[in-house]
Amino acid sequence: MEENQTFESKLQKMLIEKQQWFNSERLVDLLEEYRLLHTCVKTIYDYLIKKSLLIEDPYRMDQRISDIEVPDTTPFTESEIQTVLSERFSKYETMLDFVCTYYRFTVDGLPLHKIKKMIDLNNCFMWDELTANNPKPNTRNLAIVVNKAKINNPGVTISMLTDAVDKCTKTCKTISKYLAELTAFQREFYKGIIRKDIIENPDFNKEKAYMSSESEISEIKRLFPKVLGKKNYYADLIGELVNEDFAQNKEDLRERILVKLEVTEKKENVRESKTVDTKQILISTVMAMGAFTPTLIQLRAKLIDNFELLFAKKETLFSRFLEALRKALGLRKKERVCEINIVDQKTGATQHETIHVTQFMYDLEKKIKSFNVIATRSSEYTKIESAPEDTILSFVNKQLSEIQSLFTIINALDTHFKNSVEGMNKARIKGLKIDLEALRNSIINVNKKRGEYVSIREESEQLKKLGINNV
């Protein structure tokens, strides 16, 4: 049992660190690759339309898209190239635009079923094998059309098309690599959720589960709908998890997982760049704040449930009567108020604070929306990017101050829930520690980036005062 707890503790810690790395680095890069791919595909598409080699769909901008729809890949005749390829390539470009605009590039925003669709979309056109002999109909016929576009055209046009195709080839390879990495992590992350939310659930019968691999699967199946709702049940991943608990080589399996979860690839230090772009460093700090979004969403959901349990014990027959009377008279519902103790980590002093629950949850929802603007790179995000550095820095400082204050309050609420909820409801309280640890790591990461920016900017300004170029 102690061995299992050691593995579980280390696993959850590494999953959080790897999730943070994906959210703040790898998935930021993945989005940039998709943006580059979309730009190049649109360049090719627009030129083929201009040369009348493809036919533009006048209604394509009116389509309502809710998720990736992978273009058809079935064979079609040479006489259908203009009509069929036009429809498929147009849909391909539209889907790339949709991914760049509406997909949330976070671990939580890209579960396994979405990654599968992204991989299928990538395979619609094989850019690294764009030849007239390719067996894939979409790729073969696109190659034929692109080659026609180069005939009797100036060198600059040919160069433009060749460059766009080359960039599509490189970006697709990079995207495929990143998606493969994300898929591998999501499989471990999924198993980590099973361990954290089901196996560590008070209702999970460990004594029965650890009798055999079949018993553990049975216990997981029993609690899965109750705990994880409509989340997909992947039998193969559950099988892997059980092997890690029962197989003779379970130690090797566990060790491989921990090695796989190590964050070994780090972005190059900005100081190594020949020319320091301080604004770009500051923008990367802003982008890192997008990682707050998924954690805050999880915390919000758990807080809603915990507040319900907290106030459920305070309801009496008389209080329910008063509430019904207020409703009948059209009076405002009595505000829920929560008194918590906040301990200053530096001085140890205790501060009492009153939490007005409705306002607190409203403010939390606003905060999630503001960080989601960053996470999704929505149109409002461009206002931040185009602002002067001092304005962006003030924005970062304000957001960090508020998120740190929010962290302190939620941490105190976690303690308050555990101490105040009694009876049968106590076991139903949802712990916030793991999510708070993830939030703390995100705050540390943003603080680190901000510190790096301030340091480099101060150094740059000092060099300018001395008349030295920042190289």
Coordinates of C-alpha atoms in Angstrom, one line a residue:
M1 CA 0.0 0.0 0.0
E2 CA 2.8 2.4 0.9
E3 CA 4.4 1.6 -2.4
N4 CA 1.2 2.4 -4.2
Q5 CA 0.9 5.7 -2.4
T6 CA 4.4 6.7 -3.3
F7 CA 3.8 6.0 -6.9
E8 CA 0.4 7.7 -6.9
S9 CA 1.9 10.9 -5.2
K10 CA 4.8 11.1 -7.7
L11 CA 2.6 10.3 -10.7
Q12 CA 0.1 13.1 -9.8
K13 CA 2.9 15.6 -9.3
M14 CA 4.5 14.8 -12.6
L15 CA 1.1 14.8 -14.4
I16 CA 0.5 18.4 -13.1
E17 CA 4.0 19.5 -14.2
K18 CA 3.6 17.9 -17.6
Q19 CA 0.1 19.4 -18.0
Q20 CA 1.5 22.8 -17.2
W21 CA 4.3 22.4 -19.7
F22 CA 1.9 21.4 -22.4
N23 CA -0.4 24.3 -21.6
S24 CA 2.3 27.0 -21.4
E25 CA 4.7 25.7 -24.0
R26 CA 4.0 22.8 -26.3
L27 CA 0.3 23.7 -27.1
V28 CA 1.2 27.3 -27.6
D29 CA 3.7 26.1 -30.2
L30 CA 1.0 23.8 -31.7
L31 CA -1.4 26.6 -32.1
E32 CA 1.3 28.7 -33.9
E33 CA 2.0 25.8 -36.2
Y34 CA -1.7 25.5 -37.1
R35 CA -1.9 29.2 -37.7
L36 CA 1.1 29.0 -40.1
L37 CA -0.4 26.0 -41.8
H38 CA -3.8 27.8 -42.3
T39 CA -2.0 30.8 -43.7
C40 CA -0.1 28.7 -46.3
V41 CA -3.2 26.7 -47.2
K42 CA -5.3 29.8 -47.6
T43 CA -2.5 31.3 -49.9
I44 CA -2.7 28.2 -52.1
Y45 CA -6.5 28.1 -52.1
D46 CA -6.9 31.8 -52.9
Y47 CA -4.4 31.6 -55.8
L48 CA -6.1 28.4 -57.3
I49 CA -9.4 30.2 -57.1
K50 CA -7.9 33.3 -58.8
K51 CA -6.6 31.1 -61.6
S52 CA -10.0 29.4 -61.9
L53 CA -8.5 26.0 -61.2
L54 CA -10.8 25.7 -58.3
I55 CA -14.4 27.0 -57.9
E56 CA -15.2 29.1 -54.8
D57 CA -18.3 28.1 -52.8
P58 CA -20.3 31.4 -52.4
Y59 CA -22.0 30.0 -49.3
R60 CA -19.0 28.6 -47.4
M61 CA -18.8 31.6 -45.0
D62 CA -22.4 31.0 -44.0
Q63 CA -21.7 27.5 -42.7
R64 CA -22.3 26.9 -39.0
I65 CA -19.5 24.7 -37.6
S66 CA -19.6 23.2 -34.1
D67 CA -16.6 20.8 -34.5
I68 CA -14.2 19.5 -37.0
E69 CA -15.8 17.9 -40.0
V70 CA -13.1 15.9 -41.9
P71 CA -13.4 16.3 -45.7
D72 CA -14.2 13.2 -47.7
T73 CA -11.2 11.1 -49.0
T74 CA -13.0 8.7 -51.3
P75 CA -11.9 8.4 -55.0
F76 CA -13.3 10.7 -57.7
T77 CA -12.8 10.9 -61.5
E78 CA -10.6 13.2 -63.3
S79 CA -13.6 15.0 -64.8
E80 CA -14.7 15.8 -61.2
I81 CA -11.5 17.4 -60.1
Q82 CA -12.7 21.0 -60.3
T83 CA -16.0 20.4 -58.5
V84 CA -15.0 17.7 -55.9
L85 CA -11.5 19.0 -55.1
S86 CA -12.9 22.6 -54.8
E87 CA -15.4 21.4 -52.2
R88 CA -12.9 19.3 -50.3
F89 CA -10.0 21.8 -50.3
S90 CA -12.4 24.6 -49.3
K91 CA -13.6 22.5 -46.4
Y92 CA -10.1 21.7 -45.4
E93 CA -9.1 25.4 -45.3
T94 CA -12.3 26.2 -43.4
M95 CA -11.6 23.5 -40.8
L96 CA -8.1 24.8 -40.2
D97 CA -9.5 28.3 -39.7
F98 CA -12.0 26.8 -37.2
V99 CA -9.3 25.0 -35.3
C100 CA -7.2 28.2 -35.0
T101 CA -10.1 30.3 -34.0
Y102 CA -12.3 28.2 -31.8
Y103 CA -10.3 25.3 -30.4
R104 CA -9.0 25.7 -26.9
F105 CA -5.3 24.7 -27.0
T106 CA -5.0 23.3 -23.5
V107 CA -4.8 19.7 -22.2
D108 CA -8.4 19.9 -21.0
G109 CA -9.5 21.5 -24.3
L110 CA -8.0 18.8 -26.5
P111 CA -9.2 15.3 -25.2
L112 CA -8.4 12.2 -27.1
H113 CA -11.4 12.2 -29.4
K114 CA -10.6 15.8 -30.5
I115 CA -7.0 14.8 -31.2
K116 CA -8.2 11.9 -33.3
K117 CA -10.2 14.4 -35.5
M118 CA -7.2 16.7 -35.8
I119 CA -5.0 13.8 -36.9
D120 CA -7.7 12.8 -39.5
L121 CA -7.9 16.4 -40.7
N122 CA -4.1 16.4 -41.1
N123 CA -4.2 13.3 -43.2
C124 CA -6.7 14.7 -45.8
F125 CA -3.8 16.0 -47.8
M126 CA -0.4 14.5 -47.6
W127 CA 1.8 17.6 -48.1
D128 CA 5.1 15.6 -47.8
E129 CA 4.0 13.4 -50.7
L130 CA 2.3 16.0 -53.0
T131 CA 2.8 14.2 -56.3
A132 CA 0.7 13.3 -59.3
N133 CA 1.5 9.6 -58.5
N134 CA 0.2 9.6 -55.0
P135 CA -2.4 6.8 -54.4
K136 CA -4.5 9.1 -52.2
P137 CA -7.1 10.9 -54.5
N138 CA -7.2 14.2 -52.6
T139 CA -3.4 14.5 -52.5
R140 CA -2.9 13.3 -56.1
N141 CA -5.4 15.7 -57.6
L142 CA -4.3 18.6 -55.6
A143 CA -0.7 18.0 -56.9
I144 CA -2.1 18.0 -60.5
V145 CA -3.9 21.3 -59.9
V146 CA -0.9 23.0 -58.2
N147 CA 1.4 21.8 -61.1
K148 CA -1.0 23.4 -63.6
A149 CA -0.9 26.6 -61.6
K150 CA 2.9 26.8 -62.1
I151 CA 2.7 26.5 -65.9
N152 CA 3.5 29.6 -67.9
N153 CA 3.7 31.7 -64.7
P154 CA 6.6 34.0 -63.6
G155 CA 9.2 32.7 -61.3
V156 CA 7.9 34.7 -58.3
T157 CA 4.5 32.9 -58.6
I158 CA 6.1 29.5 -58.8
S159 CA 8.4 30.4 -55.9
M160 CA 5.4 31.5 -53.8
L161 CA 3.5 28.2 -54.5
T162 CA 6.6 26.1 -53.8
D163 CA 7.3 27.9 -50.6
A164 CA 3.7 27.6 -49.4
V165 CA 3.8 23.8 -50.1
D166 CA 7.2 23.4 -48.4
K167 CA 5.9 25.2 -45.3
C168 CA 2.7 23.1 -45.3
T169 CA 5.0 20.0 -45.4
K170 CA 7.1 21.2 -42.5
T171 CA 4.3 22.4 -40.3
C172 CA 2.3 19.2 -40.8
K173 CA 5.3 17.1 -39.7
T174 CA 5.6 19.3 -36.6
I175 CA 1.9 19.2 -35.9
S176 CA 1.9 15.4 -36.3
K177 CA 4.8 15.1 -33.9
Y178 CA 3.1 17.4 -31.3
L179 CA -0.2 15.6 -31.6
A180 CA 1.6 12.2 -31.1
E181 CA 3.2 13.6 -27.9
L182 CA -0.2 15.0 -26.7
T183 CA -1.9 11.7 -27.4
A184 CA 0.7 9.8 -25.3
F185 CA 0.3 12.3 -22.5
Q186 CA -3.5 12.3 -22.7
R187 CA -3.5 8.5 -22.2
E188 CA -1.5 8.9 -19.0
F189 CA -3.5 11.9 -17.9
Y190 CA -6.8 9.9 -18.4
K191 CA -5.4 7.1 -16.3
G192 CA -4.3 9.7 -13.7
I193 CA -7.8 11.0 -13.5
I194 CA -9.1 7.5 -12.9
R195 CA -6.7 7.0 -10.1
K196 CA -7.4 10.4 -8.5
D197 CA -11.1 10.7 -8.9
I198 CA -12.2 7.1 -8.8
I199 CA -9.6 4.9 -7.0
E200 CA -9.1 7.6 -4.4
N201 CA -12.8 8.2 -4.1
P202 CA -14.2 7.3 -0.6
D203 CA -16.8 5.1 -2.3
F204 CA -14.2 3.0 -4.0
N205 CA -13.8 -0.4 -2.3
K206 CA -10.0 -0.8 -2.3
E207 CA -10.0 -4.0 -0.3
K208 CA -12.3 -5.6 -2.8
A209 CA -10.6 -4.0 -5.9
Y210 CA -7.1 -5.2 -4.9
M211 CA -8.2 -8.8 -4.7
S212 CA -7.7 -9.2 -8.5
S213 CA -7.4 -7.3 -11.7
E214 CA -11.0 -8.2 -12.6
S215 CA -12.2 -6.9 -9.3
E216 CA -10.4 -3.5 -9.8
I217 CA -12.0 -3.2 -13.3
S218 CA -15.4 -4.0 -11.8
E219 CA -15.0 -1.3 -9.1
I220 CA -13.9 1.3 -11.7
K221 CA -16.8 0.5 -13.9
R222 CA -19.2 0.7 -11.0
L223 CA -18.1 4.2 -10.0
F224 CA -17.2 5.6 -13.5
P225 CA -20.7 7.0 -14.5
K226 CA -21.3 8.4 -11.0
V227 CA -17.9 10.2 -10.8
L228 CA -17.0 11.1 -14.4
G229 CA -20.5 11.3 -15.9
K230 CA -20.4 11.3 -19.7
K231 CA -16.7 11.1 -20.0
N232 CA -15.6 8.4 -22.5
Y233 CA -14.8 5.0 -21.0
Y234 CA -11.7 3.7 -22.6
A235 CA -11.4 0.0 -21.8
D236 CA -7.9 -0.3 -23.2
L237 CA -6.6 2.5 -20.9
I238 CA -8.3 1.0 -17.9
G239 CA -6.6 -2.3 -18.9
E240 CA -3.2 -0.6 -18.9
L241 CA -4.0 1.0 -15.5
V242 CA -4.9 -2.4 -14.0
N243 CA -1.7 -3.9 -15.5
E244 CA 0.3 -1.2 -13.7
D245 CA -1.3 -2.5 -10.4
F246 CA -1.2 -6.2 -11.0
A247 CA 1.2 -7.3 -13.7
Q248 CA 4.4 -9.1 -12.7
N249 CA 6.4 -6.3 -14.4
K250 CA 4.3 -3.5 -12.8
E251 CA 7.5 -1.8 -11.4
D252 CA 8.9 -1.6 -15.0
L253 CA 5.6 -0.3 -16.3
R254 CA 5.3 2.4 -13.6
E255 CA 8.9 3.4 -14.2
R256 CA 8.3 3.8 -17.9
I257 CA 5.4 6.0 -17.2
L258 CA 7.3 8.3 -14.9
V259 CA 10.2 8.5 -17.4
K260 CA 7.7 9.4 -20.1
L261 CA 6.2 12.2 -18.0
E262 CA 9.6 13.9 -17.4
V263 CA 9.7 17.4 -18.9
T264 CA 13.0 17.2 -20.8
E265 CA 12.4 19.7 -23.6
K266 CA 12.6 23.4 -22.6
K267 CA 12.4 26.4 -24.7
E268 CA 15.8 28.1 -25.3
N269 CA 16.6 30.9 -22.9
V270 CA 15.5 34.2 -24.5
R271 CA 18.8 35.7 -23.5
E272 CA 20.5 33.5 -26.1
S273 CA 18.7 35.4 -28.9
K274 CA 20.9 37.9 -30.7
T275 CA 18.3 40.6 -30.6
V276 CA 16.1 40.9 -27.5
D277 CA 12.4 41.6 -28.3
T278 CA 11.2 42.6 -24.8
K279 CA 7.6 43.0 -25.9
Q280 CA 7.6 39.4 -27.3
I281 CA 8.8 38.2 -23.9
L282 CA 6.0 40.1 -22.2
I283 CA 3.5 38.7 -24.6
S284 CA 4.7 35.2 -23.8
T285 CA 4.0 36.1 -20.1
V286 CA 0.5 37.0 -21.0
M287 CA 0.0 33.8 -23.1
A288 CA 1.2 31.8 -20.1
M289 CA -1.8 33.2 -18.1
G290 CA -4.1 31.3 -20.4
A291 CA -3.1 28.1 -18.4
F292 CA -5.1 29.5 -15.5
T293 CA -8.4 28.8 -17.4
P294 CA -8.8 25.0 -17.2
T295 CA -7.8 24.9 -13.5
L296 CA -10.2 27.7 -12.6
I297 CA -13.0 25.9 -14.4
Q298 CA -12.3 22.8 -12.4
L299 CA -12.1 24.7 -9.1
R300 CA -15.4 26.6 -9.9
A301 CA -17.3 23.3 -10.5
K302 CA -16.0 21.9 -7.2
L303 CA -16.7 25.1 -5.3
I304 CA -20.3 25.1 -6.5
D305 CA -20.8 21.5 -5.1
N306 CA -19.0 22.3 -1.9
F307 CA -21.0 25.4 -1.2
E308 CA -24.2 23.4 -1.7
L309 CA -23.0 20.9 0.9
L310 CA -21.9 23.7 3.3
F311 CA -25.2 25.4 3.3
A312 CA -27.3 22.3 3.2
K313 CA -26.5 21.6 6.9
K314 CA -27.7 25.1 7.8
E315 CA -31.2 24.6 6.3
T316 CA -34.0 24.0 8.8
L317 CA -37.7 23.6 8.4
F318 CA -38.1 27.3 9.5
S319 CA -35.4 28.5 7.1
R320 CA -37.1 26.7 4.3
F321 CA -40.4 28.2 5.3
L322 CA -38.9 31.7 5.2
E323 CA -37.3 31.0 1.8
A324 CA -40.7 29.9 0.4
L325 CA -42.3 33.0 1.9
R326 CA -39.7 35.3 0.3
K327 CA -40.3 33.6 -3.1
A328 CA -44.0 34.0 -2.8
L329 CA -43.7 37.7 -2.0
G330 CA -41.1 38.2 -4.7
L331 CA -38.4 39.2 -2.3
R332 CA -34.8 38.8 -3.0
K333 CA -33.3 35.4 -2.0
K334 CA -31.3 35.6 1.2
E335 CA -27.6 36.0 0.4
R336 CA -25.3 33.2 1.3
V337 CA -22.4 34.4 3.4
C338 CA -19.3 32.4 4.5
E339 CA -16.8 33.5 7.2
I340 CA -13.3 32.1 6.6
N341 CA -9.9 32.5 8.2
I342 CA -6.9 33.4 6.1
V343 CA -3.5 32.7 7.5
D344 CA -0.6 35.0 6.4
Q345 CA 2.1 32.6 5.3
K346 CA 4.9 35.1 6.2
T347 CA 3.7 36.3 9.6
G348 CA 1.4 33.5 10.6
A349 CA -1.3 36.1 11.5
T350 CA -4.9 35.1 11.0
Q351 CA -7.3 37.4 9.1
H352 CA -11.0 36.9 9.1
E353 CA -12.8 37.5 5.8
T354 CA -16.5 37.4 4.8
I355 CA -17.2 35.8 1.5
H356 CA -20.4 36.8 -0.2
V357 CA -20.9 33.6 -2.2
T358 CA -23.0 34.8 -5.1
Q359 CA -20.7 37.8 -5.8
F360 CA -17.6 35.6 -5.3
M361 CA -18.7 33.0 -7.8
Y362 CA -19.7 35.8 -10.2
D363 CA -16.3 37.3 -10.0
L364 CA -14.7 33.9 -10.5
E365 CA -16.7 33.4 -13.6
K366 CA -15.6 36.8 -14.9
K367 CA -12.0 35.9 -14.2
I368 CA -12.4 32.6 -16.1
K369 CA -13.8 34.4 -19.1
S370 CA -10.9 37.0 -19.1
F371 CA -8.3 34.3 -19.0
N372 CA -10.2 32.3 -21.6
V373 CA -9.8 35.2 -24.0
I374 CA -6.0 34.7 -23.6
A375 CA -6.2 30.9 -23.8
T376 CA -8.3 30.9 -27.0
R377 CA -6.5 33.9 -28.6
S378 CA -9.9 35.4 -29.3
S379 CA -10.4 38.8 -31.1
E380 CA -10.2 40.6 -27.8
Y381 CA -6.7 39.2 -27.3
T382 CA -5.4 41.3 -30.2
K383 CA -6.1 44.4 -28.1
I384 CA -3.7 43.2 -25.5
E385 CA -1.0 42.4 -28.1
S386 CA -1.3 45.8 -29.7
A387 CA -1.1 47.7 -26.4
P388 CA 2.2 49.5 -25.3
E389 CA 4.5 47.4 -23.1
D390 CA 3.8 49.5 -19.9
T391 CA 0.1 48.9 -20.4
I392 CA 0.6 45.2 -20.9
L393 CA 2.9 45.0 -17.8
S394 CA 0.3 46.8 -15.7
F395 CA -2.3 44.3 -17.0
V396 CA 0.0 41.3 -16.0
N397 CA 0.7 42.8 -12.6
K398 CA -3.0 43.3 -11.9
Q399 CA -4.0 39.9 -13.1
L400 CA -1.2 38.2 -11.0
S401 CA -2.2 40.1 -7.9
E402 CA -5.9 39.1 -8.3
I403 CA -5.1 35.5 -9.1
Q404 CA -2.8 35.2 -6.1
S405 CA -5.6 36.7 -3.9
L406 CA -8.0 34.3 -5.4
F407 CA -5.7 31.4 -4.7
T408 CA -5.4 32.4 -1.0
I409 CA -9.2 32.6 -0.6
I410 CA -9.9 29.3 -2.3
N411 CA -7.2 27.6 -0.2
A412 CA -8.9 29.0 2.9
L413 CA -12.3 27.8 1.6
D414 CA -10.9 24.3 1.2
T415 CA -10.0 24.2 4.9
H416 CA -13.3 25.7 5.8
F417 CA -15.3 23.1 3.9
K418 CA -13.4 20.3 5.5
N419 CA -13.9 21.7 9.0
S420 CA -17.5 22.9 8.7
V421 CA -19.3 20.2 6.8
E422 CA -20.4 17.3 9.0
G423 CA -22.1 14.0 8.9
M424 CA -22.7 12.1 5.7
N425 CA -21.9 15.2 3.6
K426 CA -18.3 15.4 4.8
A427 CA -17.3 12.4 2.6
R428 CA -18.9 14.2 -0.4
I429 CA -16.7 17.3 -0.1
K430 CA -14.5 17.6 -3.1
G431 CA -10.8 18.3 -2.3
L432 CA -9.2 21.2 -4.0
K433 CA -5.6 20.6 -3.1
I434 CA -4.5 19.1 -6.4
D435 CA -6.2 21.8 -8.4
L436 CA -4.7 24.5 -6.1
E437 CA -1.3 23.0 -6.7
A438 CA -1.8 23.2 -10.4
L439 CA -2.9 26.8 -10.0
R440 CA 0.2 27.5 -7.8
N441 CA 2.5 26.1 -10.5
S442 CA 0.8 28.2 -13.2
I443 CA 1.2 31.3 -11.0
I444 CA 4.9 30.5 -10.4
N445 CA 5.4 30.0 -14.2
V446 CA 3.9 33.4 -15.0
N447 CA 5.8 35.1 -12.2
K448 CA 9.0 33.6 -13.6
K449 CA 8.3 34.9 -17.1
R450 CA 7.4 38.3 -15.7
G451 CA 10.6 38.4 -13.7
E452 CA 12.6 37.4 -16.8
Y453 CA 10.9 40.3 -18.7
V454 CA 11.6 42.9 -16.1
S455 CA 15.2 41.8 -15.7
I456 CA 15.9 41.8 -19.5
R457 CA 14.1 45.2 -20.0
E458 CA 16.1 46.8 -17.2
E459 CA 19.3 45.4 -18.6
S460 CA 18.3 46.6 -22.1
E461 CA 17.5 50.1 -20.8
Q462 CA 20.9 50.3 -18.9
L463 CA 22.7 49.3 -22.1
K464 CA 20.9 52.0 -24.1
K465 CA 21.9 54.6 -21.5
L466 CA 25.5 53.6 -22.0
G467 CA 25.1 53.8 -25.8
I468 CA 25.5 50.1 -26.3
N469 CA 23.2 48.2 -28.8
N470 CA 21.2 45.4 -27.2
V471 CA 22.9 42.4 -29.0

